[in-house]
Short mmCIF file of C-alpha atoms in Angstrom, two decimals:
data_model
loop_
_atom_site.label_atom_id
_atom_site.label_comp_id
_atom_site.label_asym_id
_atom_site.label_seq_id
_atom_site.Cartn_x
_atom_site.Cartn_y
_atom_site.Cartn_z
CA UNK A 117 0.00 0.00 0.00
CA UNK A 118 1.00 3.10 -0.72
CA UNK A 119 1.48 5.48 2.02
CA UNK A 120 2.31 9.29 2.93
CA UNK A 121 3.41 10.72 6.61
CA UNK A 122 3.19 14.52 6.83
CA UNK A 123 6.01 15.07 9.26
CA UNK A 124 9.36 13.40 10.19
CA UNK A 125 9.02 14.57 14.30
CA UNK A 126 8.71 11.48 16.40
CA UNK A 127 5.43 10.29 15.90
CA UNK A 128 6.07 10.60 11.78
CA UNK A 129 9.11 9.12 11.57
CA UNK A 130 8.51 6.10 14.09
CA UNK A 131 4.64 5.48 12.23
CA UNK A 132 6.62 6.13 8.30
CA UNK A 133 9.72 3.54 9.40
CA UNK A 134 7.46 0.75 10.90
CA UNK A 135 4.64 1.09 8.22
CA UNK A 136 7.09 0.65 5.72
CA UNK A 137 8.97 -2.11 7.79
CA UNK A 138 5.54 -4.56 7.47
CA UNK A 139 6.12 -3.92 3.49
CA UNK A 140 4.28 -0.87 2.55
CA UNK A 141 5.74 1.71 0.33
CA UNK A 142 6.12 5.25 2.35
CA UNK A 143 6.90 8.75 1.51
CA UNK A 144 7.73 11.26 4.30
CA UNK A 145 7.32 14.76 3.96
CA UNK A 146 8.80 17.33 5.95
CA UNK A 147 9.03 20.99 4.82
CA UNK A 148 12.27 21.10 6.87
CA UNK A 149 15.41 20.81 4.49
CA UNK A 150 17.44 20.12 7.50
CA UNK A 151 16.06 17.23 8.63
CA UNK A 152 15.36 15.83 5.04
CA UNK A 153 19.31 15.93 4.53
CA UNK A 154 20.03 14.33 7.95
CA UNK A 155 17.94 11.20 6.64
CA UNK A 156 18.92 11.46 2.98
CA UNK A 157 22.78 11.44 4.96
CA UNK A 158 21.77 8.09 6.45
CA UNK A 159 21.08 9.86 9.94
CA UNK A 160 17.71 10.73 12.21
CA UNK A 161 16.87 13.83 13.28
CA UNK A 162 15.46 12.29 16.63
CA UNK A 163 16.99 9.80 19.18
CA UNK A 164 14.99 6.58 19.56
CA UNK A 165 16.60 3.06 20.16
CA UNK A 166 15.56 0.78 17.13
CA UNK A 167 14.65 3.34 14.43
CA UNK A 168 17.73 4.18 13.07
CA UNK A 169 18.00 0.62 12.08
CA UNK A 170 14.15 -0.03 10.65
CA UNK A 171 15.05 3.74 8.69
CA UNK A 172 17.83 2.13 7.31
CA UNK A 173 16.65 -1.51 6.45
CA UNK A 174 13.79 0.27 4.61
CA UNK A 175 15.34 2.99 2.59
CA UNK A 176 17.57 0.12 1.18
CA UNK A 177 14.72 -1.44 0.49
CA UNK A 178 13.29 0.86 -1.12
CA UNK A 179 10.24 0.99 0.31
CA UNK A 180 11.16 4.14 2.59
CA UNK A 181 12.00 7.69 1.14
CA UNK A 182 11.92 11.06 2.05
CA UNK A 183 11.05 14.87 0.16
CA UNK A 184 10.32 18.52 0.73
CA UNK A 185 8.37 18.15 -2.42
CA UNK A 186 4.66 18.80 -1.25
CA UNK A 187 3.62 17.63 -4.88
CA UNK A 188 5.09 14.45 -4.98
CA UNK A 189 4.05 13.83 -1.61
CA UNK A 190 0.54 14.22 -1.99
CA UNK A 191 0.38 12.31 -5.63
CA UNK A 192 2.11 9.27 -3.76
CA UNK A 193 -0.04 8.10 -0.85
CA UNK A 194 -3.47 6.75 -0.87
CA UNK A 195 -3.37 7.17 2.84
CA UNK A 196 -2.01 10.90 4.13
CA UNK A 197 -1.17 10.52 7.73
CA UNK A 198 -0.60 13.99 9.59
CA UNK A 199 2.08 13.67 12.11
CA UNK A 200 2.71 17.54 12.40
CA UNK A 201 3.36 18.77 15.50
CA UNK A 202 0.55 21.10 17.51
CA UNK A 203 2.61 23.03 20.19
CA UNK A 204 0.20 25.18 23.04
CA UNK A 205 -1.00 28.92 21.73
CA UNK A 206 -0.83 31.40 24.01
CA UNK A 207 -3.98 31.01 25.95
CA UNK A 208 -2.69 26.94 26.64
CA UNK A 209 -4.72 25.51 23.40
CA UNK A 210 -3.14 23.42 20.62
CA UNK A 211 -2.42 25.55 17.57
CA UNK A 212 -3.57 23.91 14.72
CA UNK A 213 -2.09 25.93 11.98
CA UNK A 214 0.02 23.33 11.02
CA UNK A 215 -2.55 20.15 10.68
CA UNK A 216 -4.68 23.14 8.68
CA UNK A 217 -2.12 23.86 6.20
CA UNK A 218 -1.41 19.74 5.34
CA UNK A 219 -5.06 19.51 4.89
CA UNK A 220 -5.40 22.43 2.61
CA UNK A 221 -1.79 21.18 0.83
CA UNK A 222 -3.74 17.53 0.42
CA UNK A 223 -7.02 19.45 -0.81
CA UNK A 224 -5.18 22.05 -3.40
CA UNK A 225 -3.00 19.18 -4.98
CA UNK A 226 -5.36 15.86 -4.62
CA UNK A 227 -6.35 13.74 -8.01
CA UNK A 228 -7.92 10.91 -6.38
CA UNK A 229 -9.83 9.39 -3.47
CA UNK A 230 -7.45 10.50 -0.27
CA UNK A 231 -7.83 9.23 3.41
CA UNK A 232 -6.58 11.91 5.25
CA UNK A 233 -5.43 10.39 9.00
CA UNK A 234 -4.57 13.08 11.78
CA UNK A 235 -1.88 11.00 13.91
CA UNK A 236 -1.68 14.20 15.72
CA UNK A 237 -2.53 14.70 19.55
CA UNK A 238 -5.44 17.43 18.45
CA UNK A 239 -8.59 18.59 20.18
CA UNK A 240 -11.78 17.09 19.79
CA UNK A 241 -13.32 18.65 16.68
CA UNK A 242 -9.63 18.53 14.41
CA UNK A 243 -11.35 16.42 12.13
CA UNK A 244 -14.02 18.37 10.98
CA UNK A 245 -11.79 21.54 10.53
CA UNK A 246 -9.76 19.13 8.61
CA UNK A 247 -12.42 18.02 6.52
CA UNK A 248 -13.82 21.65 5.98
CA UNK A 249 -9.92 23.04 4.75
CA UNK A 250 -9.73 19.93 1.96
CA UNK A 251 -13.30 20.80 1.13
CA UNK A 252 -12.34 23.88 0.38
CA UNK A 253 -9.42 23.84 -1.12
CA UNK A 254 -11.73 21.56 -3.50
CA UNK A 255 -14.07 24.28 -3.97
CA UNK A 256 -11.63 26.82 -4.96
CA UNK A 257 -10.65 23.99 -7.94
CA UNK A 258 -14.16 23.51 -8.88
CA UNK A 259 -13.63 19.89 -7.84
CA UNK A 260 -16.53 20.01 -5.04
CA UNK A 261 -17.42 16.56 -5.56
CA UNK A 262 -14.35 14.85 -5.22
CA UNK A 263 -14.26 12.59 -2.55
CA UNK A 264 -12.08 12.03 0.26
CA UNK A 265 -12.31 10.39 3.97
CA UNK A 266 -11.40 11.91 7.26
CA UNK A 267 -9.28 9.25 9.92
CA UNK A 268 -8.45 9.88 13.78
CA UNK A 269 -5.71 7.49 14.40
CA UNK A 270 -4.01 8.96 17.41
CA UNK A 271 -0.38 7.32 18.78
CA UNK A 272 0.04 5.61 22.05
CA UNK A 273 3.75 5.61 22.03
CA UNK A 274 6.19 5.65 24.79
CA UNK A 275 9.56 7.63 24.03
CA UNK A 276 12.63 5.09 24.43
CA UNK A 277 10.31 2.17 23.42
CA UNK A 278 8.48 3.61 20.45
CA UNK A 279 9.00 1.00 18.07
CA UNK A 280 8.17 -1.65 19.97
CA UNK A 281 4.96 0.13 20.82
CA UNK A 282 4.52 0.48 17.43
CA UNK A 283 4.70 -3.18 16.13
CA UNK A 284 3.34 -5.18 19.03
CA UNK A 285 0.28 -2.42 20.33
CA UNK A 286 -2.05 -2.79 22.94
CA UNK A 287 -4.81 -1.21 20.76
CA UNK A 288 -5.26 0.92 17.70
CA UNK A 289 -7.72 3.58 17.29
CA UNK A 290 -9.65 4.27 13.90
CA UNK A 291 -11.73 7.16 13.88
CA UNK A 292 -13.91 7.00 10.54
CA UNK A 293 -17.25 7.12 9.49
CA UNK A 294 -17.10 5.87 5.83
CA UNK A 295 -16.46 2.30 4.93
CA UNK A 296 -13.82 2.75 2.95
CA UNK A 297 -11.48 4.33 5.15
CA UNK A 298 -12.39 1.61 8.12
CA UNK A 299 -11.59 -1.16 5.09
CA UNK A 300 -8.26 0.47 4.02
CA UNK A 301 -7.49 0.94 7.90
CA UNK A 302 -8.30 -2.39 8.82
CA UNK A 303 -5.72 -3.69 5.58
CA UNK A 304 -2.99 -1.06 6.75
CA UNK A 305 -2.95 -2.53 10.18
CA UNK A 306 -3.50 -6.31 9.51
CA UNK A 307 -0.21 -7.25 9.96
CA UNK A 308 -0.09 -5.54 13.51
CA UNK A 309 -2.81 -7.06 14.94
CA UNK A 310 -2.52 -10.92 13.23
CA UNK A 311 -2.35 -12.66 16.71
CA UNK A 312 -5.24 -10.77 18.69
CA UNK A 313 -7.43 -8.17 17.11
CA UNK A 314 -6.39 -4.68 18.81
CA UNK A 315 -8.21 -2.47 16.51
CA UNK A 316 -10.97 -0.25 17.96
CA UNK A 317 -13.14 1.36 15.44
CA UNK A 318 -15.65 4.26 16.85
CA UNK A 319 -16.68 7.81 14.92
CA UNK A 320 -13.87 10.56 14.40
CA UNK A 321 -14.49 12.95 17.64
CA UNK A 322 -14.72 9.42 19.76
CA UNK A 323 -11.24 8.48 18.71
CA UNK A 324 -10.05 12.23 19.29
CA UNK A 325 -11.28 12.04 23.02
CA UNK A 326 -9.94 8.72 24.08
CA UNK A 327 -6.47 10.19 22.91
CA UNK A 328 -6.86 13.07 25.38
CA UNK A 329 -8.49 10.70 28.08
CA UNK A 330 -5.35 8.02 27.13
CA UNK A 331 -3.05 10.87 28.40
CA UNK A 332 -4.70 12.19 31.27
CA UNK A 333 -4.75 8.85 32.64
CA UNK A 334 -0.93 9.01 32.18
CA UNK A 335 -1.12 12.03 34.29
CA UNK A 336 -3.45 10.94 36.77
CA UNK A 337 -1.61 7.89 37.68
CA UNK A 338 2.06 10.14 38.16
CA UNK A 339 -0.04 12.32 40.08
CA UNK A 340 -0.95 9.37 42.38
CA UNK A 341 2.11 7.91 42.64
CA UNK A 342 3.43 10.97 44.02
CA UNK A 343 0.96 11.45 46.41
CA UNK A 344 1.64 7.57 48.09
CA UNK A 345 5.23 8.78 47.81
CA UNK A 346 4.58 12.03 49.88
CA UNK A 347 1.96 9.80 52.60
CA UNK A 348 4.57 6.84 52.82
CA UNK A 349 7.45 9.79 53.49
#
């Protein structure tokens, strides 16, 4: 299958090397020249044990590359993750400028049915404002009815053992509501989930909420622990 990841941070370039690892053909896009050389060079631009290897093992393969060319990117994948990053505004909210301007890049350049995956930790609601900038990017072609699905796939990775997160999850979360993007889901992630079926499949703002719920659990617990820490001191 033919896949593009929107980002080369740690959730992109941990979700590109691994997809490509189980035989699918990836693209990576980052608009960063810098980091494109550092993997062109052979290098990553993050430290995570095990990727550097799977990066390498792929892109002699052939079945892992990487471009600044927007374009090309868009062209090549069937399936456009967005793994951008969505740092806090000023008021503490998650900007979302970035995941806006994939969507519209996806929307002003697509020729074909696109399912358009936010891997991104976003807000509940990112995938209708995702679905609204490729619809209008559409309009402004005179292309209105050209389809294209909307994903939620969020990441439960844990820095330091990302890839093994990655290939053995606990679960995977699909956020769609059109059977086409659950059926090309469900065939991108078969080879994940071959011993025990992990995949949960719910509507897009479901899928957007467990993320957020996923990692204030994370807090919660910490928070917890500390507090037995304090009692037992």
């Amino acid at each position: 299958m033919k896949v593009t990841v929107i980002g080369t941070g740690y959730v992109g370039l941990v979700t590109g090397a691994c997809l490509s690892e189980m035989g699918n053909h990836v693209m990576c896009l980052d608009v960063d020249p810098a980091k494109i050389k550092i993997l062109h060079d052979g290098g990553i631009p993050i430290h995570e044990p095990g990727l550097l290897e799977v990066v390498r093992r792929n892109v002699a393969a052939g079945r892992l590359e990487f471009t600044t060319d927007i374009e090309k990117s868009v062209a090549h994948g069937t399936i456009q993750f967005i793994a951008v990053g969505t740092p806090p505004d000023e008021d503490g909210s998650a900007d979302l400028k970035y995941v806006t301007a994939a969507a519209r890049n996806i929307g002003r350049l697509m020729t074909d049915h696109k399912v358009i995956v936010d891997k991104s930790t976003v807000p509940v609601g990112t995938g209708d404002k995702v679905r609204a900038a490729v619809a209008d990017e559409l309009a402004k072609r005179g292309l209105p009815e050209m389809e294209f699905s909307v994903c939620s796939n969020p990441e439960f990775l844990k820095e330091g053992a990302a890839v093994a997160d990655f290939m053995r999850p606990d679960r995977i979360v699909v956020g769609a509501e059109d059977e086409r993007a659950i059926l090309l889901m469900k065939a991108l992630y078969q080879p994940f989930v071959r011993n025990r079926d992990r995949m949960i499949i719910t509507d897009i703002r479901s899928a957007e909420f467990i993320k957020y719920a996923a990692n204030c659990m994370l807090a919660t617990r910490i928070s917890f622990m500390n507090e037995l820490s304090r009692l037992a001191e």
